[in-house]
Amino acid sequence: MLLPDVNILVYAHRTDEARHEQYRAWLEALVSAQSPFALSVLVAAAFVRIVTNRRIYADFTPLPIALGVVDALVARPYCRLVGPGPDHWAHFAGLCREADATGKLVADAQHAAVAIENGCTLVSRDGDFGRFEGAGLRWTHLVLD
């Protein structure tokens, strides 16, 4: 089951992002297919945090719209909402140790731990996830150029 990372959701949502149309089309194909896809509660929250941030975007997304984007994904019939489970800390700490994660990579480790724990393949534009492959992460580096 594919689990899109936050950057995929942001690029698909923000029309001012480079390659917006390609990422939007990819996401639309994923959520329109008649097969399950995963949405992490951590990814959803990060999406809302990023697109509503006035420091990142002068023309930020209003909160009701950002929440509506996530609500629309969750409402899809094949959406499976996933999140940290009982083994999350063990996966997360192991990934951090394996990759010597600090700073931004710590958040990536948390997303990777959710993917591992839920048996998902993480799909991201962020090449840093390659640092977790040796620790059991299945992922796809989605570059739509």
PDB file of N, CA and C in Angstrom, residues 5 9-10 17 19 21-22 27-28 35 47 50 61 76 81 87 91 96 98 109 112 125-126 137-138:
ATOM      1  N   ASP A   5       4.186  10.941   1.155  1.00  0.00           N
ATOM      2  CA  ASP A   5       4.819  11.810   2.145  1.00  0.00           C
ATOM      3  C   ASP A   5       4.210  13.205   2.036  1.00  0.00           C
ATOM      4  N   LEU A   9       1.883  15.773  -0.972  1.00  0.00           N
ATOM      5  CA  LEU A   9       0.609  16.463  -0.747  1.00  0.00           C
ATOM      6  C   LEU A   9       0.751  17.964  -0.945  1.00  0.00           C
ATOM      7  N   VAL A  10       1.846  18.533  -0.446  1.00  0.00           N
ATOM      8  CA  VAL A  10       2.065  19.978  -0.592  1.00  0.00           C
ATOM      9  C   VAL A  10       2.210  20.341  -2.063  1.00  0.00           C
ATOM     10  N   GLU A  17       3.882  25.765  -6.555  1.00  0.00           N
ATOM     11  CA  GLU A  17       5.020  24.847  -6.462  1.00  0.00           C
ATOM     12  C   GLU A  17       5.406  24.355  -7.857  1.00  0.00           C
ATOM     13  N   ARG A  19       6.230  21.937 -10.697  1.00  0.00           N
ATOM     14  CA  ARG A  19       5.695  20.620 -11.038  1.00  0.00           C
ATOM     15  C   ARG A  19       4.381  20.291 -10.321  1.00  0.00           C
ATOM     16  N   GLU A  21       1.317  20.458 -11.345  1.00  0.00           N
ATOM     17  CA  GLU A  21       0.380  19.668 -12.156  1.00  0.00           C
ATOM     18  C   GLU A  21       0.758  18.191 -12.180  1.00  0.00           C
ATOM     19  N   GLN A  22       2.067  17.896 -12.276  1.00  0.00           N
ATOM     20  CA  GLN A  22       2.497  16.501 -12.308  1.00  0.00           C
ATOM     21  C   GLN A  22       2.195  15.795 -10.985  1.00  0.00           C
ATOM     22  N   LEU A  27      -1.125  12.204  -7.560  1.00  0.00           N
ATOM     23  CA  LEU A  27      -1.941  11.994  -6.367  1.00  0.00           C
ATOM     24  C   LEU A  27      -3.378  11.649  -6.750  1.00  0.00           C
ATOM     25  N   GLU A  28      -3.907  12.327  -7.738  1.00  0.00           N
ATOM     26  CA  GLU A  28      -5.277  12.042  -8.178  1.00  0.00           C
ATOM     27  C   GLU A  28      -5.393  10.610  -8.688  1.00  0.00           C
ATOM     28  N   SER A  35      -7.871   0.662  -5.355  1.00  0.00           N
ATOM     29  CA  SER A  35      -7.019  -0.128  -4.472  1.00  0.00           C
ATOM     30  C   SER A  35      -6.643   0.756  -3.285  1.00  0.00           C
ATOM     31  N   PHE A  47       1.102  18.413   6.675  1.00  0.00           N
ATOM     32  CA  PHE A  47       0.566  19.135   5.524  1.00  0.00           C
ATOM     33  C   PHE A  47      -0.161  20.394   5.982  1.00  0.00           C
ATOM     34  N   ILE A  50       2.284  23.035   7.304  1.00  0.00           N
ATOM     35  CA  ILE A  50       3.113  23.685   6.284  1.00  0.00           C
ATOM     36  C   ILE A  50       2.300  24.645   5.418  1.00  0.00           C
ATOM     37  N   THR A  61      -2.436  28.882   2.695  1.00  0.00           N
ATOM     38  CA  THR A  61      -3.743  28.250   2.579  1.00  0.00           C
ATOM     39  C   THR A  61      -4.517  28.463   3.875  1.00  0.00           C
ATOM     40  N   ARG A  76     -12.124   9.320   0.813  1.00  0.00           N
ATOM     41  CA  ARG A  76     -12.015   8.409  -0.331  1.00  0.00           C
ATOM     42  C   ARG A  76     -12.249   6.978   0.144  1.00  0.00           C
ATOM     43  N   LEU A  81      -6.396   5.285   6.927  1.00  0.00           N
ATOM     44  CA  LEU A  81      -5.707   6.206   7.823  1.00  0.00           C
ATOM     45  C   LEU A  81      -4.793   5.391   8.727  1.00  0.00           C
ATOM     46  N   ASP A  87       4.416  -0.248  18.452  1.00  0.00           N
ATOM     47  CA  ASP A  87       5.848  -0.463  18.207  1.00  0.00           C
ATOM     48  C   ASP A  87       6.537   0.761  17.618  1.00  0.00           C
ATOM     49  N   HIS A  91      10.626   1.343  16.443  1.00  0.00           N
ATOM     50  CA  HIS A  91      10.993   1.583  15.040  1.00  0.00           C
ATOM     51  C   HIS A  91      11.665   2.949  14.888  1.00  0.00           C
ATOM     52  N   CYS A  96      16.453   6.286  13.914  1.00  0.00           N
ATOM     53  CA  CYS A  96      17.299   7.428  14.294  1.00  0.00           C
ATOM     54  C   CYS A  96      18.729   6.974  14.541  1.00  0.00           C
ATOM     55  N   GLU A  98      20.202   4.169  13.441  1.00  0.00           N
ATOM     56  CA  GLU A  98      20.773   3.632  12.199  1.00  0.00           C
ATOM     57  C   GLU A  98      21.291   4.745  11.291  1.00  0.00           C
ATOM     58  N   ALA A 109      12.472  10.186  10.085  1.00  0.00           N
ATOM     59  CA  ALA A 109      12.495   8.892  10.772  1.00  0.00           C
ATOM     60  C   ALA A 109      11.119   8.557  11.334  1.00  0.00           C
ATOM     61  N   ALA A 112       9.005   7.465   8.434  1.00  0.00           N
ATOM     62  CA  ALA A 112       9.466   6.142   8.011  1.00  0.00           C
ATOM     63  C   ALA A 112       8.995   5.064   8.984  1.00  0.00           C
ATOM     64  N   ARG A 125       9.363  12.820  -2.418  1.00  0.00           N
ATOM     65  CA  ARG A 125      10.292  13.571  -3.265  1.00  0.00           C
ATOM     66  C   ARG A 125      11.627  13.731  -2.548  1.00  0.00           C
ATOM     67  N   ASP A 126      11.643  13.448  -1.247  1.00  0.00           N
ATOM     68  CA  ASP A 126      12.794  13.659  -0.375  1.00  0.00           C
ATOM     69  C   ASP A 126      13.735  12.456  -0.417  1.00  0.00           C
ATOM     70  N   LEU A 137      12.866   0.196   5.605  1.00  0.00           N
ATOM     71  CA  LEU A 137      11.893   1.053   4.932  1.00  0.00           C
ATOM     72  C   LEU A 137      11.796   0.686   3.457  1.00  0.00           C
ATOM     73  N   ARG A 138      10.564   0.491   2.999  1.00  0.00           N
ATOM     74  CA  ARG A 138      10.288   0.390   1.565  1.00  0.00           C
ATOM     75  C   ARG A 138       9.822   1.771   1.136  1.00  0.00           C
TER      76      ARG A 138
END
